[in-house]
Amino acid sequence: MRTSLRRPLPEVHAAIGALEAAVDAHIAGDRELAAVKFVEANCPVTWHWLNDAWINVFRNVVISKPEGDTQQIPKAERDPDRRIKPGIKQAVLARDGYRCRYCGLPVVNADIRKIAAKLYPGEVPWNPRKPAEQHSAFQVTWLQFDHVEPHSHGGKSSIENVVISCALCNFGKDRFTLRQLAMEDPRLRLPMRSNFDGLERLRQAALSLGISASSDKRSSQNGDGDRFGAILPDAETFFFAGASINGAYVNIPPTNGKARWFKLGDKVSGRTAIRNGVEGCIVHCARTMLDRRGIDADLYLDRWSLTRP
């Protein structure tokens, strides 16, 4: 039984090392060296190692129908909420750290990649619709939350069934069971402890310059489900705990017994965010738009955005 779909190549580890060196150089104020290291981290060998496992996930299957394996169950019998709740994500990340529970690769939140792309747009390419135009080191380190027992087989979105995963182990594993993939259960091994911080130090350095993952000036849709719009002169920033982005809409949990939503566009921008360990959405718009929906704007003002540098 293997521990992961593919053993990381030396070039993959070298690319991640270059990525760390780029972040450290940026923090030290050496933008020239940071740019060189970001380019070095975008390794073609790493890109092919990862993307070959994404193109045809059926190649990863070792046994199509293992004896005694779990089976898909009717949709009506599955966990009704496939989405992993914010509290579960926080607990899983605290337990597993920034390491894939399958292969052990370091992983990085997509926000960090977005910040790096803003700081070094030429050296950190990321086209959400074209994998060939995505920075390979940020691809392989893309932090994921994986259902060990597939949701379609009755797997729950629980702390016990969710682990931190790299992009290859999550997307390459796809809908298949561990038995089909001839993989060991990662939960039988203790999480790999390390000092790797998920490159979160870049987030803090960027915030000191007023740069964040949400500072796009034009409306765009990225591969992580966040939608950003223009910075409007009369707009304010609001945080809604438990809100989610679905297509062109931010869906707000019921307030005063009624669910609300905002359509993203020229007058409203939004993104996912975490405040005090709670996951939700940031909505940037004029407070009159909240008034129309019967929402007390003062209760949802994003205090963090008011106090950041």
PDB file of C-alpha atoms in Angstrom:
ATOM      1  CA  MET A   1       0.000   0.000   0.000  1.00  0.00           C
ATOM      2  CA  ARG A   2       1.321   3.409  -0.916  1.00  0.00           C
ATOM      3  CA  THR A   3       1.005   6.511   1.253  1.00  0.00           C
ATOM      4  CA  SER A   4       0.271   8.885  -1.635  1.00  0.00           C
ATOM      5  CA  LEU A   5      -0.607   8.885  -5.319  1.00  0.00           C
ATOM      6  CA  ARG A   6       2.884   9.955  -6.359  1.00  0.00           C
ATOM      7  CA  ARG A   7       6.123  10.343  -4.500  1.00  0.00           C
ATOM      8  CA  PRO A   8       7.322  13.948  -4.861  1.00  0.00           C
ATOM      9  CA  LEU A   9      10.326  14.302  -7.153  1.00  0.00           C
ATOM     10  CA  PRO A  10      13.510  16.100  -6.042  1.00  0.00           C
ATOM     11  CA  GLU A  11      12.568  18.880  -8.469  1.00  0.00           C
ATOM     12  CA  VAL A  12       9.276  19.361  -6.609  1.00  0.00           C
ATOM     13  CA  HIS A  13      11.069  19.819  -3.289  1.00  0.00           C
ATOM     14  CA  ALA A  14      13.565  22.180  -4.969  1.00  0.00           C
ATOM     15  CA  ALA A  15      10.731  24.270  -6.429  1.00  0.00           C
ATOM     16  CA  ILE A  16       9.111  24.608  -3.012  1.00  0.00           C
ATOM     17  CA  GLY A  17      12.478  25.571  -1.550  1.00  0.00           C
ATOM     18  CA  ALA A  18      12.810  28.287  -4.181  1.00  0.00           C
ATOM     19  CA  LEU A  19       9.313  29.486  -3.302  1.00  0.00           C
ATOM     20  CA  GLU A  20      10.294  29.837   0.367  1.00  0.00           C
ATOM     21  CA  ALA A  21      13.491  31.628  -0.630  1.00  0.00           C
ATOM     22  CA  ALA A  22      11.477  34.059  -2.765  1.00  0.00           C
ATOM     23  CA  VAL A  23       9.214  34.942   0.152  1.00  0.00           C
ATOM     24  CA  ASP A  24      12.171  35.383   2.505  1.00  0.00           C
ATOM     25  CA  ALA A  25      13.952  37.608  -0.024  1.00  0.00           C
ATOM     26  CA  HIS A  26      10.856  39.772  -0.415  1.00  0.00           C
ATOM     27  CA  ILE A  27      10.518  40.182   3.344  1.00  0.00           C
ATOM     28  CA  ALA A  28      14.211  41.108   3.530  1.00  0.00           C
ATOM     29  CA  GLY A  29      13.596  43.836   0.943  1.00  0.00           C
ATOM     30  CA  ASP A  30      15.463  42.170  -1.924  1.00  0.00           C
ATOM     31  CA  ARG A  31      12.814  42.260  -4.642  1.00  0.00           C
ATOM     32  CA  GLU A  32      15.315  41.417  -7.375  1.00  0.00           C
ATOM     33  CA  LEU A  33      16.298  38.138  -5.702  1.00  0.00           C
ATOM     34  CA  ALA A  34      12.643  37.420  -4.849  1.00  0.00           C
ATOM     35  CA  ALA A  35      11.697  37.772  -8.522  1.00  0.00           C
ATOM     36  CA  VAL A  36      14.507  35.414  -9.575  1.00  0.00           C
ATOM     37  CA  LYS A  37      13.432  32.805  -7.009  1.00  0.00           C
ATOM     38  CA  PHE A  38       9.750  33.011  -7.977  1.00  0.00           C
ATOM     39  CA  VAL A  39      10.759  32.299 -11.590  1.00  0.00           C
ATOM     40  CA  GLU A  40      13.000  29.434 -10.437  1.00  0.00           C
ATOM     41  CA  ALA A  41      10.116  27.969  -8.435  1.00  0.00           C
ATOM     42  CA  ASN A  42       7.974  27.812 -11.585  1.00  0.00           C
ATOM     43  CA  CYS A  43       9.641  24.572 -12.632  1.00  0.00           C
ATOM     44  CA  PRO A  44       8.394  22.737 -15.770  1.00  0.00           C
ATOM     45  CA  VAL A  45       9.294  19.324 -14.288  1.00  0.00           C
ATOM     46  CA  THR A  46       7.119  20.120 -11.266  1.00  0.00           C
ATOM     47  CA  TRP A  47       4.289  21.267 -13.527  1.00  0.00           C
ATOM     48  CA  HIS A  48       4.281  18.022 -15.537  1.00  0.00           C
ATOM     49  CA  TRP A  49       4.582  15.857 -12.407  1.00  0.00           C
ATOM     50  CA  LEU A  50       1.421  17.439 -11.010  1.00  0.00           C
ATOM     51  CA  ASN A  51      -0.719  18.065 -14.074  1.00  0.00           C
ATOM     52  CA  ASP A  52      -0.261  14.597 -15.510  1.00  0.00           C
ATOM     53  CA  ALA A  53      -2.106  13.304 -12.426  1.00  0.00           C
ATOM     54  CA  TRP A  54      -4.915  15.819 -12.971  1.00  0.00           C
ATOM     55  CA  ILE A  55      -5.603  15.222 -16.665  1.00  0.00           C
ATOM     56  CA  ASN A  56      -6.934  11.670 -16.342  1.00  0.00           C
ATOM     57  CA  VAL A  57      -7.686  10.727 -12.742  1.00  0.00           C
ATOM     58  CA  PHE A  58      -8.700   7.217 -13.791  1.00  0.00           C
ATOM     59  CA  ARG A  59      -4.994   6.485 -14.314  1.00  0.00           C
ATOM     60  CA  ASN A  60      -4.594   6.705 -10.555  1.00  0.00           C
ATOM     61  CA  VAL A  61      -6.949   3.782  -9.910  1.00  0.00           C
ATOM     62  CA  VAL A  62      -5.169   0.502  -9.119  1.00  0.00           C
ATOM     63  CA  ILE A  63      -8.192  -1.729  -8.413  1.00  0.00           C
ATOM     64  CA  SER A  64     -11.518  -0.734  -9.955  1.00  0.00           C
ATOM     65  CA  LYS A  65     -13.722  -2.813  -7.633  1.00  0.00           C
ATOM     66  CA  PRO A  66     -11.862  -3.933  -4.505  1.00  0.00           C
ATOM     67  CA  GLU A  67     -13.462  -6.718  -2.502  1.00  0.00           C
ATOM     68  CA  GLY A  68     -15.216  -5.441   0.612  1.00  0.00           C
ATOM     69  CA  ASP A  69     -14.906  -1.788  -0.400  1.00  0.00           C
ATOM     70  CA  THR A  70     -17.533   0.830   0.392  1.00  0.00           C
ATOM     71  CA  GLN A  71     -20.047   1.656  -2.316  1.00  0.00           C
ATOM     72  CA  GLN A  72     -21.654   4.835  -3.566  1.00  0.00           C
ATOM     73  CA  ILE A  73     -24.897   5.558  -1.799  1.00  0.00           C
ATOM     74  CA  PRO A  74     -27.969   7.419  -3.096  1.00  0.00           C
ATOM     75  CA  LYS A  75     -27.697  11.207  -2.913  1.00  0.00           C
ATOM     76  CA  ALA A  76     -30.653  11.325  -0.538  1.00  0.00           C
ATOM     77  CA  GLU A  77     -28.645   9.289   1.995  1.00  0.00           C
ATOM     78  CA  ARG A  78     -25.446  11.327   1.818  1.00  0.00           C
ATOM     79  CA  ASP A  79     -24.369  14.025   4.258  1.00  0.00           C
ATOM     80  CA  PRO A  80     -26.642  16.901   3.169  1.00  0.00           C
ATOM     81  CA  ASP A  81     -23.900  19.469   3.720  1.00  0.00           C
ATOM     82  CA  ARG A  82     -20.873  18.465   1.660  1.00  0.00           C
ATOM     83  CA  ARG A  83     -19.280  21.849   2.317  1.00  0.00           C
ATOM     84  CA  ILE A  84     -16.795  21.678   5.150  1.00  0.00           C
ATOM     85  CA  LYS A  85     -17.825  24.131   7.851  1.00  0.00           C
ATOM     86  CA  PRO A  86     -15.414  26.904   8.878  1.00  0.00           C
ATOM     87  CA  GLY A  87     -14.956  25.543  12.384  1.00  0.00           C
ATOM     88  CA  ILE A  88     -14.032  22.118  11.015  1.00  0.00           C
ATOM     89  CA  LYS A  89     -11.473  23.655   8.649  1.00  0.00           C
ATOM     90  CA  GLN A  90      -9.870  25.581  11.478  1.00  0.00           C
ATOM     91  CA  ALA A  91      -9.677  22.496  13.686  1.00  0.00           C
ATOM     92  CA  VAL A  92      -8.240  20.341  10.881  1.00  0.00           C
ATOM     93  CA  LEU A  93      -5.590  22.942  10.039  1.00  0.00           C
ATOM     94  CA  ALA A  94      -4.657  23.257  13.712  1.00  0.00           C
ATOM     95  CA  ARG A  95      -4.290  19.468  13.941  1.00  0.00           C
ATOM     96  CA  ASP A  96      -2.485  18.772  10.649  1.00  0.00           C
ATOM     97  CA  GLY A  97      -0.543  22.001  10.158  1.00  0.00           C
ATOM     98  CA  TYR A  98       0.537  23.138   6.685  1.00  0.00           C
ATOM     99  CA  ARG A  99       1.445  19.618   5.511  1.00  0.00           C
ATOM    100  CA  CYS A 100      -0.378  17.167   3.284  1.00  0.00           C
ATOM    101  CA  ARG A 101      -1.439  14.166   5.387  1.00  0.00           C
ATOM    102  CA  TYR A 102      -0.841  11.867   2.398  1.00  0.00           C
ATOM    103  CA  CYS A 103       2.511  12.797   0.843  1.00  0.00           C
ATOM    104  CA  GLY A 104       3.801  15.315   3.400  1.00  0.00           C
ATOM    105  CA  LEU A 105       4.300  18.199   0.966  1.00  0.00           C
ATOM    106  CA  PRO A 106       4.089  21.706   2.430  1.00  0.00           C
ATOM    107  CA  VAL A 107       0.836  23.468   1.517  1.00  0.00           C
ATOM    108  CA  VAL A 108      -0.051  27.142   1.105  1.00  0.00           C
ATOM    109  CA  ASN A 109      -3.375  28.954   1.331  1.00  0.00           C
ATOM    110  CA  ALA A 110      -4.545  30.317  -2.029  1.00  0.00           C
ATOM    111  CA  ASP A 111      -4.595  33.814  -0.504  1.00  0.00           C
ATOM    112  CA  ILE A 112      -0.796  33.757  -0.286  1.00  0.00           C
ATOM    113  CA  ARG A 113      -0.506  32.933  -3.971  1.00  0.00           C
ATOM    114  CA  LYS A 114      -2.853  35.804  -4.819  1.00  0.00           C
ATOM    115  CA  ILE A 115      -0.715  38.204  -2.795  1.00  0.00           C
ATOM    116  CA  ALA A 116       2.472  36.955  -4.478  1.00  0.00           C
ATOM    117  CA  ALA A 117       0.841  37.404  -7.887  1.00  0.00           C
ATOM    118  CA  LYS A 118      -0.044  41.009  -7.027  1.00  0.00           C
ATOM    119  CA  LEU A 119       3.496  41.728  -5.847  1.00  0.00           C
ATOM    120  CA  TYR A 120       5.173  39.913  -8.755  1.00  0.00           C
ATOM    121  CA  PRO A 121       2.633  39.637 -11.599  1.00  0.00           C
ATOM    122  CA  GLY A 122       5.248  38.731 -14.204  1.00  0.00           C
ATOM    123  CA  GLU A 123       6.957  36.080 -12.099  1.00  0.00           C
ATOM    124  CA  VAL A 124       3.849  34.477 -10.540  1.00  0.00           C
ATOM    125  CA  PRO A 125       1.398  33.779 -13.380  1.00  0.00           C
ATOM    126  CA  TRP A 126      -2.043  32.379 -12.574  1.00  0.00           C
ATOM    127  CA  ASN A 127      -4.743  32.003 -15.194  1.00  0.00           C
ATOM    128  CA  PRO A 128      -7.677  30.243 -13.433  1.00  0.00           C
ATOM    129  CA  ARG A 129      -8.932  28.794 -16.715  1.00  0.00           C
ATOM    130  CA  LYS A 130      -5.600  27.620 -18.130  1.00  0.00           C
ATOM    131  CA  PRO A 131      -3.455  25.297 -15.979  1.00  0.00           C
ATOM    132  CA  ALA A 132      -0.619  25.751 -18.467  1.00  0.00           C
ATOM    133  CA  GLU A 133      -0.451  29.394 -17.347  1.00  0.00           C
ATOM    134  CA  GLN A 134      -0.307  28.686 -13.617  1.00  0.00           C
ATOM    135  CA  HIS A 135       2.787  28.898 -11.410  1.00  0.00           C
ATOM    136  CA  SER A 136       3.798  25.274 -10.771  1.00  0.00           C
ATOM    137  CA  ALA A 137       5.092  25.683  -7.194  1.00  0.00           C
ATOM    138  CA  PHE A 138       1.873  27.380  -6.135  1.00  0.00           C
ATOM    139  CA  GLN A 139      -0.046  24.617  -7.901  1.00  0.00           C
ATOM    140  CA  VAL A 140       1.628  21.795  -5.989  1.00  0.00           C
ATOM    141  CA  THR A 141       1.410  23.589  -2.640  1.00  0.00           C
ATOM    142  CA  TRP A 142      -2.260  24.592  -3.054  1.00  0.00           C
ATOM    143  CA  LEU A 143      -3.872  23.825   0.324  1.00  0.00           C
ATOM    144  CA  GLN A 144      -6.940  21.565   0.135  1.00  0.00           C
ATOM    145  CA  PHE A 145      -9.340  19.900   2.584  1.00  0.00           C
ATOM    146  CA  ASP A 146      -9.942  16.286   1.567  1.00  0.00           C
ATOM    147  CA  HIS A 147     -12.688  13.834   2.545  1.00  0.00           C
ATOM    148  CA  VAL A 148     -10.748  10.607   3.232  1.00  0.00           C
ATOM    149  CA  GLU A 149     -13.908   8.543   2.824  1.00  0.00           C
ATOM    150  CA  PRO A 150     -15.576  10.079  -0.244  1.00  0.00           C
ATOM    151  CA  HIS A 151     -18.750  12.037   0.335  1.00  0.00           C
ATOM    152  CA  SER A 152     -20.449   9.905  -2.315  1.00  0.00           C
ATOM    153  CA  HIS A 153     -19.713   6.813  -0.202  1.00  0.00           C
ATOM    154  CA  GLY A 154     -21.215   8.291   2.945  1.00  0.00           C
ATOM    155  CA  GLY A 155     -18.169  10.201   4.151  1.00  0.00           C
ATOM    156  CA  LYS A 156     -18.910  13.035   6.558  1.00  0.00           C
ATOM    157  CA  SER A 157     -17.561  16.585   6.510  1.00  0.00           C
ATOM    158  CA  SER A 158     -16.235  15.997  10.009  1.00  0.00           C
ATOM    159  CA  ILE A 159     -12.937  16.437  11.833  1.00  0.00           C
ATOM    160  CA  GLU A 160     -12.583  12.652  11.815  1.00  0.00           C
ATOM    161  CA  ASN A 161     -12.962  12.342   8.029  1.00  0.00           C
ATOM    162  CA  VAL A 162     -11.285  15.526   6.742  1.00  0.00           C
ATOM    163  CA  VAL A 163      -7.534  16.008   6.378  1.00  0.00           C
ATOM    164  CA  ILE A 164      -5.211  18.649   4.983  1.00  0.00           C
ATOM    165  CA  SER A 165      -4.110  17.717   1.477  1.00  0.00           C
ATOM    166  CA  CYS A 166      -1.984  19.065  -1.333  1.00  0.00           C
ATOM    167  CA  ALA A 167      -3.574  19.670  -4.718  1.00  0.00           C
ATOM    168  CA  LEU A 168      -2.315  16.478  -6.337  1.00  0.00           C
ATOM    169  CA  CYS A 169      -3.467  14.199  -3.528  1.00  0.00           C
ATOM    170  CA  ASN A 170      -6.880  15.885  -3.372  1.00  0.00           C
ATOM    171  CA  PHE A 171      -7.725  16.340  -7.050  1.00  0.00           C
ATOM    172  CA  GLY A 172      -5.922  13.159  -8.128  1.00  0.00           C
ATOM    173  CA  LYS A 173      -7.772  11.148  -5.476  1.00  0.00           C
ATOM    174  CA  ASP A 174     -11.008  12.592  -6.850  1.00  0.00           C
ATOM    175  CA  ARG A 175     -14.096  10.451  -6.068  1.00  0.00           C
ATOM    176  CA  PHE A 176     -12.201   7.219  -5.481  1.00  0.00           C
ATOM    177  CA  THR A 177     -11.725   5.238  -2.285  1.00  0.00           C
ATOM    178  CA  LEU A 178      -8.402   4.456  -0.648  1.00  0.00           C
ATOM    179  CA  ARG A 179      -8.786   0.802  -1.625  1.00  0.00           C
ATOM    180  CA  GLN A 180      -9.305   1.678  -5.268  1.00  0.00           C
ATOM    181  CA  LEU A 181      -6.137   3.777  -5.157  1.00  0.00           C
ATOM    182  CA  ALA A 182      -4.179   1.201  -3.098  1.00  0.00           C
ATOM    183  CA  MET A 183      -3.398   3.897  -0.541  1.00  0.00           C
ATOM    184  CA  GLU A 184      -2.941   3.736   3.199  1.00  0.00           C
ATOM    185  CA  ASP A 185      -5.348   5.618   5.433  1.00  0.00           C
ATOM    186  CA  PRO A 186      -3.461   8.802   6.418  1.00  0.00           C
ATOM    187  CA  ARG A 187      -5.378   8.953   9.677  1.00  0.00           C
ATOM    188  CA  LEU A 188      -3.423   5.908  10.872  1.00  0.00           C
ATOM    189  CA  ARG A 189      -0.262   8.058  10.853  1.00  0.00           C
ATOM    190  CA  LEU A 190       0.335  11.038  13.095  1.00  0.00           C
ATOM    191  CA  PRO A 191       0.407  14.459  11.381  1.00  0.00           C
ATOM    192  CA  MET A 192       3.878  15.517  10.271  1.00  0.00           C
ATOM    193  CA  ARG A 193       4.987  18.301  12.580  1.00  0.00           C
ATOM    194  CA  SER A 194       7.230  21.018  11.141  1.00  0.00           C
ATOM    195  CA  ASN A 195       7.984  24.720  11.394  1.00  0.00           C
ATOM    196  CA  PHE A 196       6.553  25.446   7.931  1.00  0.00           C
ATOM    197  CA  ASP A 197       4.065  28.290   8.336  1.00  0.00           C
ATOM    198  CA  GLY A 198       2.287  28.036   4.984  1.00  0.00           C
ATOM    199  CA  LEU A 199       4.196  31.181   3.900  1.00  0.00           C
ATOM    200  CA  GLU A 200       1.776  33.167   6.061  1.00  0.00           C
ATOM    201  CA  ARG A 201       4.662  35.510   6.810  1.00  0.00           C
ATOM    202  CA  LEU A 202       4.147  36.969   3.334  1.00  0.00           C
ATOM    203  CA  ARG A 203       0.577  37.914   4.273  1.00  0.00           C
ATOM    204  CA  GLN A 204       1.785  39.957   7.245  1.00  0.00           C
ATOM    205  CA  ALA A 205       4.513  41.650   5.204  1.00  0.00           C
ATOM    206  CA  ALA A 206       2.008  42.531   2.461  1.00  0.00           C
ATOM    207  CA  LEU A 207      -0.565  43.891   4.898  1.00  0.00           C
ATOM    208  CA  SER A 208       2.014  46.351   6.211  1.00  0.00           C
ATOM    209  CA  LEU A 209       1.994  47.801   2.678  1.00  0.00           C
ATOM    210  CA  GLY A 210      -1.808  47.763   2.432  1.00  0.00           C
ATOM    211  CA  ILE A 211      -1.809  44.770   0.055  1.00  0.00           C
ATOM    212  CA  SER A 212      -4.160  41.824   0.509  1.00  0.00           C
ATOM    213  CA  ALA A 213      -5.697  39.065  -1.555  1.00  0.00           C
ATOM    214  CA  SER A 214      -8.785  41.247  -2.076  1.00  0.00           C
ATOM    215  CA  SER A 215      -7.190  44.365  -3.543  1.00  0.00           C
ATOM    216  CA  ASP A 216      -8.092  43.757  -7.195  1.00  0.00           C
ATOM    217  CA  LYS A 217      -9.173  46.923  -8.966  1.00  0.00           C
ATOM    218  CA  ARG A 218     -11.280  45.208 -11.599  1.00  0.00           C
ATOM    219  CA  SER A 219     -14.003  42.641 -11.225  1.00  0.00           C
ATOM    220  CA  SER A 220     -12.720  39.115 -11.853  1.00  0.00           C
ATOM    221  CA  GLN A 221     -13.495  35.510 -11.071  1.00  0.00           C
ATOM    222  CA  ASN A 222     -10.667  33.344  -9.786  1.00  0.00           C
ATOM    223  CA  GLY A 223     -10.316  29.608  -9.406  1.00  0.00           C
ATOM    224  CA  ASP A 224     -11.057  29.636  -5.663  1.00  0.00           C
ATOM    225  CA  GLY A 225     -14.609  30.976  -5.812  1.00  0.00           C
ATOM    226  CA  ASP A 226     -13.832  34.549  -4.711  1.00  0.00           C
ATOM    227  CA  ARG A 227     -15.236  37.454  -6.662  1.00  0.00           C
ATOM    228  CA  PHE A 228     -13.722  40.930  -6.490  1.00  0.00           C
ATOM    229  CA  GLY A 229     -15.056  44.186  -7.823  1.00  0.00           C
ATOM    230  CA  ALA A 230     -14.040  47.806  -8.159  1.00  0.00           C
ATOM    231  CA  ILE A 231     -13.269  49.934  -5.104  1.00  0.00           C
ATOM    232  CA  LEU A 232     -16.257  52.251  -4.881  1.00  0.00           C
ATOM    233  CA  PRO A 233     -15.906  55.723  -3.332  1.00  0.00           C
ATOM    234  CA  ASP A 234     -19.053  55.471  -1.175  1.00  0.00           C
ATOM    235  CA  ALA A 235     -18.636  51.804  -0.249  1.00  0.00           C
ATOM    236  CA  GLU A 236     -17.876  50.269   3.127  1.00  0.00           C
ATOM    237  CA  THR A 237     -16.670  46.804   4.059  1.00  0.00           C
ATOM    238  CA  PHE A 238     -18.929  44.323   5.870  1.00  0.00           C
ATOM    239  CA  PHE A 239     -18.267  40.807   7.165  1.00  0.00           C
ATOM    240  CA  PHE A 240     -20.999  38.141   7.212  1.00  0.00           C
ATOM    241  CA  ALA A 241     -20.149  35.004   9.184  1.00  0.00           C
ATOM    242  CA  GLY A 242     -21.214  31.809   7.441  1.00  0.00           C
ATOM    243  CA  ALA A 243     -21.853  33.535   4.106  1.00  0.00           C
ATOM    244  CA  SER A 244     -20.735  31.868   0.875  1.00  0.00           C
ATOM    245  CA  ILE A 245     -20.126  32.772  -2.772  1.00  0.00           C
ATOM    246  CA  ASN A 246     -22.044  30.852  -5.401  1.00  0.00           C
ATOM    247  CA  GLY A 247     -21.424  32.017  -8.948  1.00  0.00           C
ATOM    248  CA  ALA A 248     -22.252  35.716  -9.143  1.00  0.00           C
ATOM    249  CA  TYR A 249     -23.942  35.902  -5.733  1.00  0.00           C
ATOM    250  CA  VAL A 250     -22.950  36.228  -2.093  1.00  0.00           C
ATOM    251  CA  ASN A 251     -25.463  34.255  -0.046  1.00  0.00           C
ATOM    252  CA  ILE A 252     -26.025  35.578   3.479  1.00  0.00           C
ATOM    253  CA  PRO A 253     -27.328  33.335   6.294  1.00  0.00           C
ATOM    254  CA  PRO A 254     -30.791  34.267   7.612  1.00  0.00           C
ATOM    255  CA  THR A 255     -30.986  37.525   9.537  1.00  0.00           C
ATOM    256  CA  ASN A 256     -34.227  38.249  11.331  1.00  0.00           C
ATOM    257  CA  GLY A 257     -35.495  34.948   9.986  1.00  0.00           C
ATOM    258  CA  LYS A 258     -34.870  35.746   6.319  1.00  0.00           C
ATOM    259  CA  ALA A 259     -31.942  34.812   4.035  1.00  0.00           C
ATOM    260  CA  ARG A 260     -30.424  37.598   1.935  1.00  0.00           C
ATOM    261  CA  TRP A 261     -28.104  37.740  -1.052  1.00  0.00           C
ATOM    262  CA  PHE A 262     -26.007  40.261  -2.982  1.00  0.00           C
ATOM    263  CA  LYS A 263     -25.346  40.119  -6.705  1.00  0.00           C
ATOM    264  CA  LEU A 264     -21.702  40.807  -7.484  1.00  0.00           C
ATOM    265  CA  GLY A 265     -20.987  43.467 -10.055  1.00  0.00           C
ATOM    266  CA  ASP A 266     -20.097  47.129 -10.444  1.00  0.00           C
ATOM    267  CA  LYS A 267     -21.720  48.101  -7.127  1.00  0.00           C
ATOM    268  CA  VAL A 268     -20.836  45.063  -5.016  1.00  0.00           C
ATOM    269  CA  SER A 269     -17.641  43.075  -4.618  1.00  0.00           C
ATOM    270  CA  GLY A 270     -17.037  40.131  -2.334  1.00  0.00           C
ATOM    271  CA  ARG A 271     -14.564  37.519  -1.215  1.00  0.00           C
ATOM    272  CA  THR A 272     -14.249  34.736   1.308  1.00  0.00           C
ATOM    273  CA  ALA A 273     -12.500  35.659   4.564  1.00  0.00           C
ATOM    274  CA  ILE A 274     -11.865  34.507   8.124  1.00  0.00           C
ATOM    275  CA  ARG A 275     -12.359  36.727  11.141  1.00  0.00           C
ATOM    276  CA  ASN A 276     -11.438  35.486  14.630  1.00  0.00           C
ATOM    277  CA  GLY A 277     -11.464  31.912  13.368  1.00  0.00           C
ATOM    278  CA  VAL A 278     -14.896  32.246  11.749  1.00  0.00           C
ATOM    279  CA  GLU A 279     -15.218  31.760   7.986  1.00  0.00           C
ATOM    280  CA  GLY A 280     -17.573  33.919   5.976  1.00  0.00           C
ATOM    281  CA  CYS A 281     -17.577  36.579   3.282  1.00  0.00           C
ATOM    282  CA  ILE A 282     -16.477  40.169   2.962  1.00  0.00           C
ATOM    283  CA  VAL A 283     -18.937  42.357   1.058  1.00  0.00           C
ATOM    284  CA  HIS A 284     -17.805  45.757  -0.190  1.00  0.00           C
ATOM    285  CA  CYS A 285     -20.711  48.041  -1.089  1.00  0.00           C
ATOM    286  CA  ALA A 286     -22.640  51.138  -0.055  1.00  0.00           C
ATOM    287  CA  ARG A 287     -24.493  50.711   3.232  1.00  0.00           C
ATOM    288  CA  THR A 288     -27.715  51.698   1.500  1.00  0.00           C
ATOM    289  CA  MET A 289     -27.683  48.246  -0.095  1.00  0.00           C
ATOM    290  CA  LEU A 290     -27.859  46.723   3.383  1.00  0.00           C
ATOM    291  CA  ASP A 291     -30.607  49.140   4.375  1.00  0.00           C
ATOM    292  CA  ARG A 292     -32.741  47.932   1.460  1.00  0.00           C
ATOM    293  CA  ARG A 293     -32.418  44.390   2.735  1.00  0.00           C
ATOM    294  CA  GLY A 294     -33.348  45.291   6.284  1.00  0.00           C
ATOM    295  CA  ILE A 295     -29.826  44.616   7.582  1.00  0.00           C
ATOM    296  CA  ASP A 296     -28.327  46.798  10.329  1.00  0.00           C
ATOM    297  CA  ALA A 297     -25.078  47.858   8.645  1.00  0.00           C
ATOM    298  CA  ASP A 298     -23.341  48.815  11.898  1.00  0.00           C
ATOM    299  CA  LEU A 299     -23.674  45.244  13.191  1.00  0.00           C
ATOM    300  CA  TYR A 300     -21.722  43.856  10.230  1.00  0.00           C
ATOM    301  CA  LEU A 301     -19.009  46.466   9.686  1.00  0.00           C
ATOM    302  CA  ASP A 302     -15.675  44.728   9.196  1.00  0.00           C
ATOM    303  CA  ARG A 303     -13.716  46.179  12.125  1.00  0.00           C
ATOM    304  CA  TRP A 304     -10.485  44.583  10.927  1.00  0.00           C
ATOM    305  CA  SER A 305     -10.561  46.535   7.665  1.00  0.00           C
ATOM    306  CA  LEU A 306     -11.105  49.754   9.620  1.00  0.00           C
ATOM    307  CA  THR A 307      -7.988  49.246  11.718  1.00  0.00           C
ATOM    308  CA  ARG A 308      -5.511  47.605   9.329  1.00  0.00           C
ATOM    309  CA  PRO A 309      -2.486  49.622   8.147  1.00  0.00           C
TER     310      PRO A 309
END
